[in-house]
CSV table of C-alpha atoms in Angstrom, one decimal:
chain,number,residue,atom,x,y,z
A,249,MET,CA,22.8,-6.2,25.9
A,250,ALA,CA,21.2,-3.1,27.4
A,251,THR,CA,17.5,-3.2,28.1
A,252,CYS,CA,15.0,-0.6,27.1
A,253,VAL,CA,11.4,0.2,28.1
A,254,THR,CA,9.6,2.6,25.9
A,255,ARG,CA,6.2,4.1,26.8
A,256,PHE,CA,4.0,6.2,24.5
A,257,TYR,CA,1.5,8.9,25.4
A,258,LEU,CA,-0.8,10.7,23.0
A,259,LEU,CA,-1.1,14.4,23.9
A,260,PRO,CA,-4.2,16.3,23.1
A,261,SER,CA,-2.2,19.5,22.6
A,262,LEU,CA,1.3,21.0,22.8
A,263,LEU,CA,2.3,24.3,24.4
A,264,ALA,CA,2.8,27.0,21.8
A,265,THR,CA,6.3,28.1,21.2
A,266,VAL,CA,8.0,31.2,19.8
A,267,PHE,CA,10.8,30.0,17.6
A,268,ALA,CA,14.3,31.5,17.8
A,269,GLY,CA,17.4,31.0,15.6
A,270,GLY,CA,19.8,28.2,16.0
A,271,VAL,CA,19.4,24.5,16.9
A,272,PHE,CA,17.1,24.9,19.9
A,273,THR,CA,14.0,27.0,20.5
A,274,ARG,CA,14.7,26.8,24.3
A,275,ALA,CA,17.0,24.9,26.6
A,276,TRP,CA,16.8,24.5,30.3
A,277,ALA,CA,19.6,23.4,32.6
A,278,GLU,CA,17.6,23.1,35.8
A,279,PRO,CA,19.3,21.5,38.8
A,280,GLY,CA,19.7,17.9,37.8
A,281,HIS,CA,17.6,18.2,34.7
A,282,ILE,CA,18.2,18.9,31.0
A,283,ARG,CA,15.4,19.9,28.6
A,284,VAL,CA,15.5,21.2,25.1
A,285,ALA,CA,13.1,22.0,22.2
A,286,PRO,CA,14.7,21.7,18.8
A,287,ASN,CA,14.0,24.4,16.2
A,288,GLU,CA,11.6,23.3,13.4
A,289,ILE,CA,12.9,23.8,9.9
A,290,ASP,CA,11.0,24.3,6.6
A,291,ASP,CA,13.4,22.4,4.3
A,292,ILE,CA,12.0,19.9,1.7
A,293,LEU,CA,13.2,16.6,3.1
A,294,PRO,CA,14.5,13.8,0.9
A,295,ASN,CA,13.2,10.8,2.9
A,296,PRO,CA,12.7,7.3,1.7
A,297,GLY,CA,9.3,6.0,0.8
A,298,MET,CA,7.8,9.4,-0.1
A,299,GLY,CA,8.1,12.5,-2.2
A,300,TRP,CA,8.6,13.6,-5.8
A,301,GLU,CA,9.1,10.8,-8.3
A,302,THR,CA,11.3,11.1,-11.4
A,303,PHE,CA,9.9,9.2,-14.4
A,304,HIS,CA,12.0,6.8,-16.5
A,305,LYS,CA,15.0,8.9,-15.6
A,306,THR,CA,17.1,8.8,-12.4
A,307,ALA,CA,17.4,12.0,-10.5
A,308,ASP,CA,21.0,12.6,-11.7
A,309,ARG,CA,19.8,12.3,-15.4
A,310,ASP,CA,16.5,14.2,-15.1
A,311,ARG,CA,17.2,17.6,-16.8
A,312,ASN,CA,13.7,18.9,-15.7
A,313,LEU,CA,14.3,18.2,-12.0
A,314,PRO,CA,15.1,21.5,-10.3
A,315,ALA,CA,17.9,21.6,-7.8
A,316,TRP,CA,15.4,22.6,-5.1
A,317,ILE,CA,13.3,19.4,-5.5
A,318,PRO,CA,14.8,16.3,-4.0
A,319,SER,CA,13.7,12.9,-5.2
A,320,THR,CA,14.2,9.5,-3.5
A,321,VAL,CA,12.0,7.5,-5.9
A,322,HIS,CA,12.5,6.7,-9.6
A,323,TYR,CA,9.3,5.5,-11.2
A,324,ALA,CA,9.1,3.5,-14.5
A,325,ARG,CA,6.6,1.4,-16.5
A,326,TRP,CA,7.6,-1.5,-18.8
A,327,GLY,CA,5.8,-4.0,-21.0
A,328,TRP,CA,5.6,-7.6,-20.1
A,329,ARG,CA,7.8,-8.4,-23.1
A,330,ASP,CA,10.6,-6.2,-21.8
A,331,LEU,CA,10.8,-8.1,-18.5
A,332,GLU,CA,10.3,-11.6,-19.8
A,333,PRO,CA,11.8,-11.9,-23.3
A,334,ARG,CA,11.6,-15.7,-23.2
A,335,PRO,CA,9.2,-18.0,-21.4
A,336,GLY,CA,10.2,-18.3,-17.8
A,337,THR,CA,13.3,-16.1,-18.2
A,338,LEU,CA,13.4,-12.7,-16.6
A,339,ASN,CA,15.4,-9.9,-18.1
A,340,GLU,CA,17.5,-9.7,-14.9
A,341,GLU,CA,20.3,-7.9,-16.7
A,342,PHE,CA,18.0,-5.0,-17.6
A,343,LEU,CA,16.3,-4.8,-14.2
A,344,ASP,CA,19.5,-5.1,-12.3
A,345,SER,CA,21.1,-2.3,-14.4
A,346,VAL,CA,18.1,0.0,-13.7
A,347,LEU,CA,18.3,-0.8,-10.0
A,348,ARG,CA,22.0,-0.1,-10.0
A,349,GLN,CA,21.6,3.3,-11.7
A,350,THR,CA,18.7,4.1,-9.3
A,351,ARG,CA,20.8,3.3,-6.2
A,352,GLN,CA,23.7,5.4,-7.6
A,353,ALA,CA,21.4,8.3,-7.9
A,354,GLY,CA,20.3,8.0,-4.3
A,355,GLN,CA,16.9,6.7,-5.1
A,356,ARG,CA,14.8,3.5,-4.9
A,357,LEU,CA,12.8,2.1,-7.9
A,358,ALA,CA,9.0,1.9,-8.2
A,359,PHE,CA,7.6,0.2,-11.3
A,360,ARG,CA,4.5,-1.2,-13.1
A,361,VAL,CA,4.2,-4.0,-15.7
A,362,MET,CA,1.9,-3.4,-18.7
A,363,CYS,CA,0.3,-5.9,-21.1
A,364,CYS,CA,-2.0,-3.8,-23.3
A,365,SER,CA,-0.5,-1.1,-25.5
A,366,THR,CA,-2.3,1.5,-27.5
A,367,THR,CA,0.6,1.9,-29.8
A,368,PRO,CA,0.6,-0.5,-32.8
A,369,THR,CA,4.3,-0.4,-33.3
A,370,ASN,CA,5.1,-1.0,-29.6
A,371,PRO,CA,3.1,-3.9,-28.1
A,372,TYR,CA,3.6,-4.8,-24.5
A,373,HIS,CA,3.0,-8.5,-24.6
A,374,PRO,CA,5.8,-11.0,-25.4
A,375,GLU,CA,6.1,-12.3,-29.0
A,376,TRP,CA,6.4,-15.9,-27.6
A,377,LEU,CA,2.8,-16.0,-26.4
A,378,ARG,CA,1.7,-17.4,-29.7
A,379,GLU,CA,4.3,-20.1,-29.6
A,380,ILE,CA,2.9,-21.5,-26.3
A,381,GLY,CA,-0.7,-21.4,-27.6
A,382,GLY,CA,-1.6,-18.1,-26.0
A,383,ARG,CA,-4.4,-16.1,-27.5
A,384,ILE,CA,-3.8,-12.6,-29.0
A,385,VAL,CA,-6.9,-10.6,-30.0
A,386,LYS,CA,-7.3,-7.5,-32.3
A,387,THR,CA,-8.9,-4.3,-31.3
A,388,ARG,CA,-8.7,-0.5,-31.8
A,389,TYR,CA,-8.3,2.3,-29.3
A,390,GLN,CA,-10.5,5.4,-29.8
A,391,GLY,CA,-10.8,4.7,-33.5
A,392,GLY,CA,-7.1,4.4,-34.2
A,393,GLY,CA,-5.2,1.8,-36.1
A,394,PRO,CA,-5.5,-2.0,-35.4
A,395,LEU,CA,-3.9,-3.3,-32.2
A,396,GLU,CA,-3.0,-6.7,-30.8
A,397,VAL,CA,-3.4,-7.3,-27.1
A,398,PRO,CA,-3.2,-10.5,-25.0
A,399,ASP,CA,-6.5,-12.2,-23.9
A,400,LEU,CA,-6.1,-12.7,-20.1
A,401,ASP,CA,-9.2,-14.8,-20.1
A,402,ASP,CA,-7.4,-17.3,-22.3
A,403,PRO,CA,-6.1,-20.1,-19.9
A,404,ALA,CA,-2.7,-20.4,-21.6
A,405,THR,CA,-2.1,-16.6,-21.6
A,406,LEU,CA,-3.4,-16.1,-18.1
A,407,GLN,CA,-1.2,-18.9,-16.7
A,408,ALA,CA,1.9,-17.5,-18.5
A,409,HIS,CA,1.3,-14.1,-16.9
A,410,LEU,CA,0.7,-15.6,-13.4
A,411,ASP,CA,3.9,-17.5,-13.8
A,412,PHE,CA,5.7,-14.3,-14.8
A,413,ILE,CA,4.4,-12.5,-11.6
A,414,ARG,CA,5.6,-15.4,-9.5
A,415,HIS,CA,9.1,-15.4,-11.0
A,416,LEU,CA,9.3,-11.6,-10.6
A,417,GLY,CA,8.5,-11.9,-6.9
A,418,GLU,CA,10.8,-14.8,-6.3
A,419,LYS,CA,13.7,-12.7,-7.7
A,420,TYR,CA,12.9,-9.1,-6.5
A,421,ASP,CA,10.5,-9.2,-3.5
A,422,GLY,CA,12.1,-7.4,-0.7
A,423,HIS,CA,14.9,-6.0,-2.8
A,424,PRO,CA,16.5,-3.1,-0.9
A,425,ASP,CA,16.5,-0.9,-3.9
A,426,ILE,CA,12.8,-1.3,-4.7
A,427,ASP,CA,10.4,1.1,-3.0
A,428,HIS,CA,7.1,-0.3,-4.3
A,429,VAL,CA,5.5,-2.1,-7.2
A,430,ASP,CA,2.2,-1.1,-8.9
A,431,LEU,CA,-0.3,-3.9,-9.0
A,432,GLY,CA,-0.7,-3.5,-12.7
A,433,SER,CA,-0.8,-5.7,-15.8
A,434,VAL,CA,-4.6,-5.5,-16.5
A,435,GLY,CA,-6.1,-3.1,-19.1
A,436,TRP,CA,-4.6,-0.3,-21.1
A,437,TRP,CA,-1.1,0.6,-19.7
A,438,GLY,CA,-1.9,-1.7,-16.7
A,439,GLU,CA,-4.5,0.8,-15.4
A,440,TRP,CA,-7.3,-1.7,-14.9
A,441,HIS,CA,-9.6,-0.4,-17.6
A,442,MET,CA,-10.2,-0.9,-21.4
A,443,SER,CA,-12.0,2.4,-22.0
A,444,GLY,CA,-12.0,3.3,-25.7
A,445,SER,CA,-11.5,-0.2,-26.9
A,446,SER,CA,-13.6,-1.1,-30.0
A,447,ASN,CA,-14.5,-4.6,-29.0
A,448,LEU,CA,-12.8,-5.7,-25.8
A,449,SER,CA,-13.9,-5.6,-22.1
A,450,MET,CA,-11.9,-6.4,-19.0
A,451,PRO,CA,-11.0,-10.0,-18.1
A,452,SER,CA,-13.6,-11.8,-16.0
A,453,PRO,CA,-13.7,-10.8,-12.3
A,454,GLU,CA,-12.5,-14.2,-11.3
A,455,ASN,CA,-9.4,-13.8,-13.5
A,456,GLN,CA,-8.8,-10.3,-12.3
A,457,ARG,CA,-8.8,-11.6,-8.7
A,458,LYS,CA,-6.3,-14.3,-9.7
A,459,ILE,CA,-3.9,-11.7,-10.9
A,460,ILE,CA,-4.3,-9.6,-7.8
A,461,ASP,CA,-3.7,-12.8,-5.7
A,462,ALA,CA,-0.6,-13.6,-7.7
A,463,TYR,CA,0.9,-10.2,-6.9
A,464,LEU,CA,0.0,-10.5,-3.3
A,465,ALA,CA,1.6,-14.0,-3.1
A,466,ALA,CA,4.7,-12.9,-5.0
A,467,PHE,CA,5.3,-9.6,-3.1
A,468,ARG,CA,5.0,-10.2,0.6
A,469,LYS,CA,7.8,-7.7,1.6
A,470,THR,CA,7.7,-5.1,-1.1
A,471,PRO,CA,4.6,-2.7,-0.8
A,472,LEU,CA,2.0,-3.0,-3.6
A,473,LEU,CA,-0.2,-0.2,-4.9
A,474,MET,CA,-3.4,-1.0,-6.7
A,475,LEU,CA,-4.5,1.2,-9.6
A,476,MET,CA,-7.7,3.1,-9.0
A,477,ASP,CA,-10.4,2.4,-11.6
A,478,GLY,CA,-13.2,0.0,-10.8
A,479,PRO,CA,-14.2,-0.1,-7.1
A,480,GLU,CA,-14.7,-3.8,-7.0
A,481,MET,CA,-11.0,-4.7,-7.6
A,482,LEU,CA,-9.7,-1.7,-5.8
A,483,GLY,CA,-11.6,-2.8,-2.8
A,484,TYR,CA,-10.5,-6.4,-3.2
A,485,ALA,CA,-6.8,-5.4,-3.3
A,486,THR,CA,-6.8,-2.7,-0.6
A,487,GLN,CA,-8.7,-5.0,1.8
A,488,LYS,CA,-5.8,-7.4,1.4
A,489,GLY,CA,-3.3,-4.8,2.4
A,490,THR,CA,-2.3,-2.9,-0.7
A,491,GLY,CA,-2.1,0.9,-1.1
A,492,TRP,CA,-3.5,2.7,-4.1
A,493,ARG,CA,-2.4,4.8,-7.0
A,494,ALA,CA,-4.4,7.3,-9.1
A,495,ASP,CA,-3.1,8.6,-12.5
A,496,CYS,CA,-5.0,11.8,-13.0
A,497,LEU,CA,-4.5,14.2,-10.2
A,498,GLY,CA,-5.4,17.7,-11.2
A,499,ASP,CA,-8.1,17.0,-13.9
A,500,MET,CA,-10.6,19.7,-13.2
A,501,GLY,CA,-12.4,19.4,-16.5
A,502,GLY,CA,-9.8,18.7,-19.1
A,503,PHE,CA,-11.7,15.9,-20.9
A,504,THR,CA,-15.2,17.4,-20.8
A,505,ALA,CA,-16.8,20.5,-19.4
A,506,ASN,CA,-19.2,18.5,-17.2
A,507,TRP,CA,-17.0,15.7,-15.8
A,508,CYS,CA,-13.6,15.4,-14.1
A,509,HIS,CA,-11.7,12.8,-12.2
A,510,MET,CA,-11.4,15.0,-9.1
A,511,ARG,CA,-15.1,15.4,-8.5
A,512,ASN,CA,-16.8,12.7,-10.5
A,513,LEU,CA,-14.6,9.6,-10.2
A,514,TYR,CA,-12.2,9.6,-7.3
A,515,PRO,CA,-14.8,10.3,-4.5
A,516,GLN,CA,-17.2,7.7,-5.8
A,517,THR,CA,-14.6,5.0,-6.4
A,518,LEU,CA,-12.9,5.3,-3.1
A,519,ALA,CA,-16.2,5.3,-1.2
A,520,ALA,CA,-17.6,2.3,-3.1
A,521,ALA,CA,-14.3,0.4,-2.6
A,522,GLY,CA,-14.2,1.1,1.1
A,523,ALA,CA,-10.7,2.5,0.6
A,524,LEU,CA,-10.9,5.9,2.3
A,525,GLN,CA,-8.9,4.6,5.3
A,526,THR,CA,-6.3,2.6,3.3
A,527,TRP,CA,-3.7,5.3,3.9
A,528,GLN,CA,-3.5,4.3,7.6
A,529,THR,CA,-1.6,1.1,6.7
A,530,ALA,CA,-0.5,1.5,3.0
A,531,PRO,CA,0.7,4.3,0.8
A,532,VAL,CA,-1.1,6.5,-1.6
A,533,ALA,CA,0.5,7.7,-4.9
A,534,TRP,CA,-0.7,10.3,-7.3
A,535,GLU,CA,0.3,11.0,-10.9
A,536,THR,CA,-0.5,14.3,-12.6
A,537,CYS,CA,-3.1,14.4,-15.3
A,538,TRP,CA,-1.1,15.7,-18.2
A,539,ASP,CA,1.4,17.7,-16.0
A,540,ILE,CA,1.6,20.8,-13.9
A,541,ARG,CA,2.0,23.0,-17.0
A,542,LYS,CA,-1.5,22.1,-18.1
A,543,TRP,CA,-3.0,23.1,-14.7
A,544,VAL,CA,-1.3,26.5,-15.0
A,545,GLN,CA,-2.5,26.9,-18.7
A,546,GLU,CA,-6.1,26.1,-17.7
A,547,GLY,CA,-6.0,28.4,-14.7
A,548,TRP,CA,-6.8,25.6,-12.3
A,549,SER,CA,-6.0,26.3,-8.6
A,550,LEU,CA,-2.8,24.6,-7.6
A,551,ARG,CA,-3.7,25.1,-4.0
A,552,TYR,CA,-7.0,23.2,-4.5
A,553,ILE,CA,-5.3,20.3,-6.3
A,554,PHE,CA,-2.4,20.0,-3.8
A,555,ASN,CA,-4.7,20.3,-0.8
A,556,TYR,CA,-6.9,17.6,-2.3
A,557,ALA,CA,-3.9,15.2,-2.6
A,558,LEU,CA,-2.7,15.9,0.9
A,559,ALA,CA,-6.1,15.5,2.4
A,560,LEU,CA,-6.2,12.0,0.9
A,561,HIS,CA,-2.9,11.3,2.5
A,562,ALA,CA,-0.6,11.2,-0.4
A,563,SER,CA,3.0,9.9,-0.1
A,564,TYR,CA,4.1,10.3,-3.7
A,565,LEU,CA,3.7,12.6,-6.7
A,566,ASN,CA,4.8,11.8,-10.2
A,567,ASN,CA,4.9,14.8,-12.6
A,568,LYS,CA,6.3,12.5,-15.4
A,569,SER,CA,9.6,14.4,-15.3
A,570,ALA,CA,8.0,17.2,-17.3
A,571,PRO,CA,9.3,20.8,-17.1
A,572,ILE,CA,7.9,23.0,-14.3
A,573,PRO,CA,6.6,26.4,-15.3
A,574,ASP,CA,9.1,29.2,-14.7
A,575,ASP,CA,6.9,31.1,-12.3
A,576,PRO,CA,7.8,32.0,-8.7
A,577,ALA,CA,4.2,31.6,-7.6
A,578,VAL,CA,4.0,28.1,-9.1
A,579,HIS,CA,7.3,27.2,-7.4
A,580,GLU,CA,6.1,28.4,-4.0
A,581,GLU,CA,2.9,26.3,-4.3
A,582,ILE,CA,5.0,23.2,-5.1
A,583,ARG,CA,7.4,24.0,-2.2
A,584,ARG,CA,4.5,24.3,0.1
A,585,PHE,CA,3.1,21.0,-1.1
A,586,LEU,CA,6.4,19.1,-0.8
A,587,ARG,CA,6.9,20.3,2.7
A,588,ARG,CA,3.7,18.3,3.6
A,589,LEU,CA,3.9,15.4,1.2
A,590,GLY,CA,4.4,12.1,2.9
A,591,TYR,CA,5.6,11.9,6.5
A,592,ARG,CA,7.4,14.8,8.2
A,593,LEU,CA,8.6,14.2,11.7
A,594,VAL,CA,9.3,16.9,14.2
A,595,LEU,CA,10.9,16.4,17.6
A,596,ARG,CA,9.2,18.9,19.8
A,597,ASP,CA,10.7,18.1,23.2
A,598,TRP,CA,13.7,16.2,24.6
A,599,GLU,CA,14.5,15.8,28.3
A,600,HIS,CA,16.6,13.7,30.7
A,601,LEU,CA,18.6,14.0,34.0
A,602,SER,CA,21.8,15.9,33.8
A,603,GLU,CA,23.8,13.0,35.3
A,604,ALA,CA,23.6,9.2,35.2
A,605,THR,CA,25.6,6.3,36.6
A,606,ALA,CA,27.4,3.6,34.6
A,607,GLY,CA,25.4,0.4,35.1
A,608,GLY,CA,22.3,2.4,36.1
A,609,LEU,CA,19.2,3.6,34.3
A,610,LEU,CA,18.8,6.5,32.0
A,611,THR,CA,15.4,7.7,30.8
A,612,ILE,CA,15.0,10.1,27.9
A,613,GLY,CA,11.6,11.7,27.3
A,614,MET,CA,10.7,12.7,23.7
A,615,THR,CA,7.7,14.4,22.2
A,616,TRP,CA,7.2,13.7,18.5
A,617,GLN,CA,4.7,15.1,15.9
A,618,ASN,CA,4.0,14.1,12.3
A,619,VAL,CA,3.2,17.3,10.5
A,620,GLY,CA,3.1,15.6,7.0
A,621,SER,CA,0.2,14.0,5.1
A,622,ALA,CA,0.9,10.3,5.7
A,623,PRO,CA,2.6,7.9,8.1
A,624,CYS,CA,6.0,6.4,7.5
A,625,TYR,CA,5.0,2.9,6.5
A,626,ARG,CA,8.3,1.2,7.5
A,627,PRO,CA,9.3,0.5,11.1
A,628,TYR,CA,12.4,2.7,11.3
A,629,PRO,CA,13.6,2.8,14.9
A,630,ALA,CA,14.8,5.8,16.9
A,631,ALA,CA,18.2,5.5,18.4
A,632,ILE,CA,20.1,7.4,21.1
A,633,ARG,CA,23.9,7.9,21.0
A,634,LEU,CA,26.1,8.9,23.9
A,635,ARG,CA,29.6,10.1,22.7
A,636,ASN,CA,32.4,11.2,25.1
A,637,GLN,CA,35.2,13.7,24.4
A,638,ARG,CA,37.5,10.9,23.2
A,639,GLY,CA,35.0,10.0,20.4
A,640,GLN,CA,33.8,6.8,22.2
A,641,ASP,CA,30.2,5.9,21.4
A,642,TYR,CA,27.4,4.0,23.2
A,643,ILE,CA,24.4,3.6,20.9
A,644,HIS,CA,21.1,2.3,22.1
A,645,VAL,CA,18.3,1.4,19.6
A,646,THR,CA,14.9,2.1,21.3
A,647,GLU,CA,11.7,0.2,20.8
A,648,PHE,CA,10.0,3.2,19.4
A,649,THR,CA,9.6,3.1,15.6
A,650,VAL,CA,8.4,6.2,13.7
A,651,ASN,CA,5.7,4.4,11.7
A,652,ARG,CA,3.6,4.9,14.9
A,653,LEU,CA,3.4,8.6,14.3
A,654,MET,CA,0.2,9.4,12.4
A,655,PRO,CA,-0.6,12.7,10.5
A,656,GLY,CA,-3.7,14.7,11.1
A,657,SER,CA,-6.9,14.0,9.1
A,658,VAL,CA,-10.0,15.6,7.6
A,659,VAL,CA,-13.3,14.1,6.4
A,660,PRO,CA,-12.9,14.1,2.6
A,661,PHE,CA,-15.6,14.7,0.0
A,662,THR,CA,-18.1,16.7,2.1
A,663,GLU,CA,-19.7,19.6,0.3
A,664,ASP,CA,-17.3,22.0,2.0
A,665,PHE,CA,-14.3,19.8,1.1
A,666,MET,CA,-15.3,19.6,-2.6
A,667,ALA,CA,-15.7,23.4,-2.7
A,668,GLU,CA,-12.3,24.0,-1.2
A,669,PRO,CA,-10.1,21.2,0.3
A,670,PRO,CA,-8.8,22.5,3.6
A,671,ASP,CA,-5.2,22.6,4.9
A,672,LEU,CA,-4.5,19.2,6.5
A,673,PRO,CA,-3.9,19.6,10.2
A,674,PRO,CA,-0.7,18.2,11.9
A,675,GLY,CA,-0.9,14.9,13.8
A,676,ASP,CA,-1.3,14.7,17.5
A,677,PRO,CA,1.9,15.0,19.5
A,678,VAL,CA,3.1,11.7,21.0
A,679,THR,CA,5.3,11.5,24.1
A,680,VAL,CA,7.8,8.6,24.3
A,681,GLU,CA,9.8,7.6,27.4
A,682,ALA,CA,12.8,5.4,26.5
A,683,THR,CA,14.5,3.8,29.5
A,684,MET,CA,17.9,2.1,29.0
A,685,THR,CA,20.4,0.3,31.2
A,686,LEU,CA,23.8,1.9,30.7
A,687,PRO,CA,26.8,-0.5,30.4
A,688,PRO,CA,28.7,-0.8,33.8
A,689,THR,CA,31.9,-0.3,31.9
A,690,LEU,CA,30.9,3.0,30.4
A,691,PRO,CA,33.8,5.4,31.1
A,692,PRO,CA,33.0,8.4,33.3
A,693,GLY,CA,32.9,11.9,31.9
A,694,GLU,CA,30.8,14.2,29.8
A,695,TYR,CA,28.9,12.9,26.8
A,696,SER,CA,26.9,14.5,24.1
A,697,VAL,CA,23.5,12.9,23.6
A,698,ALA,CA,22.2,12.6,20.0
A,699,LEU,CA,19.2,11.2,18.2
A,700,ALA,CA,18.8,9.4,14.9
A,701,VAL,CA,16.2,7.4,13.1
A,702,LEU,CA,17.9,4.3,11.7
A,703,ASP,CA,17.2,2.0,8.7
A,704,GLU,CA,15.4,-1.3,9.2
A,705,ASN,CA,18.7,-3.1,9.7
A,706,ARG,CA,19.3,-0.7,12.7
A,707,GLN,CA,22.7,0.2,11.3
A,708,THR,CA,22.6,3.6,9.5
A,709,SER,CA,21.0,6.9,10.1
A,710,LEU,CA,18.3,7.2,7.4
A,711,VAL,CA,15.3,9.5,8.1
A,712,ARG,CA,15.8,13.3,8.1
A,713,LEU,CA,13.8,15.1,10.7
A,714,ALA,CA,12.2,18.6,10.3
A,715,ILE,CA,14.5,20.1,13.0
A,716,ALA,CA,17.8,22.0,12.9
A,717,GLY,CA,21.1,20.5,13.9
A,718,ARG,CA,21.6,17.5,11.7
A,719,GLU,CA,25.3,16.6,11.3
A,720,ASP,CA,26.9,14.9,8.2
A,721,ASP,CA,26.5,11.5,9.8
A,722,GLY,CA,22.8,11.9,10.0
A,723,TRP,CA,22.7,12.3,13.8
A,724,TYR,CA,21.1,15.2,15.7
A,725,PRO,CA,23.2,16.2,18.9
A,726,LEU,CA,20.6,17.6,21.3
A,727,SER,CA,22.1,17.7,24.8
A,728,ARG,CA,24.9,16.7,27.2
A,729,ILE,CA,25.1,14.4,30.2
A,730,VAL,CA,27.7,13.5,32.8
A,731,ILE,CA,28.3,9.8,33.5
A,732,ARG,CA,29.5,9.0,37.0
A,733,ASN,CA,31.4,5.9,38.1
A,734,ARG,CA,29.3,3.3,39.8
A,735,ARG,CA,29.9,3.5,43.6
């Protein structure tokens, strides 16, 4: 097996470039040396683990998903009763069917489990809870009709739910078609609050922690996102490695004139939970409050809202598969946002010697930059391919994984930030030197040299880069090299 030594250098700045048409900004063929700078593109990139989420519809069935918005994540929420119709028996047929449809649509699934419904005719808890001695209590939501919800402080009910979480993880943790799971269950819609209830409060802090611990034990491979409500449990979960999700992006005063989520809840909750730096190791997801149509109707600034989400290092946005206003100015703001949402990787520079010897060393220098809002949280490796004129390939997987590329950052929630969230700066350029030993049997001749970012199994090109030149197989041919026989 070929050996590889990869070194990383953080660069304080990168030489400014004037972009030209085509695949490369500039290309040098100095004596014995090749150097190119790929052209950056402004396409919205459909990459895994980020982007625009469809809601309870896969991308191929979402009539409100415009052709210009790609989606790699299908998001859904289900009641506990839907996923465990009988004690100890998961509804695998249902979940597997959803996962299959999601995969066929080119997406991965994200989901949340709910226990407490505000709709009397559609409870989220399983009917069999009473049969095992579980406690069901009656309440009302915001003065509405009577509701029944499970009491998660009741030992039998709590144990049944902990067992359900364990079974769910045993079957689906690490499933290749699952992107992430919300750490839900507790409170209305699994959002970790019981606001508006006539007589109920949240389960005890001890039992809330037991539910969080159950999810953490059940899902060790699949990322978990904690719902943002009370800072105590948000801090407890994120300090143990979860990301977070907030369900009311864009509320600039839609509930009352003197209070809104953006200014009066999110800053205080994140600070109190110590979760402002969670984005460095785990993802952040936003759901629109109402949907974008409401923002436009109220005259709220889309630039303010989107910059706010990017500055807090969002990876996902769920607009609930609602229609998008037919307004070119709105479309342009969404396009601008989606060009930054999640990770966005640019190869700035690529260089190597113009000749190498079979059995000898080849070093390729690369300069990368993440111009998005978040890291890539999975260790997808960069790979180099040499292909000769007869179509023979030599592929080398480097030690460099793109999760090491960090975006830029701002200090959120200062007075200036709250007045007008700034544009998020790009991350610092990172230079990588990958040195490989070429096989001694490598046939002599001219080879194209290409780059790809592979999946975690190191088999398939997966991540799209924000540069020109991508071919149908997902590789980016960047240069050519001559391989000489070993003397």
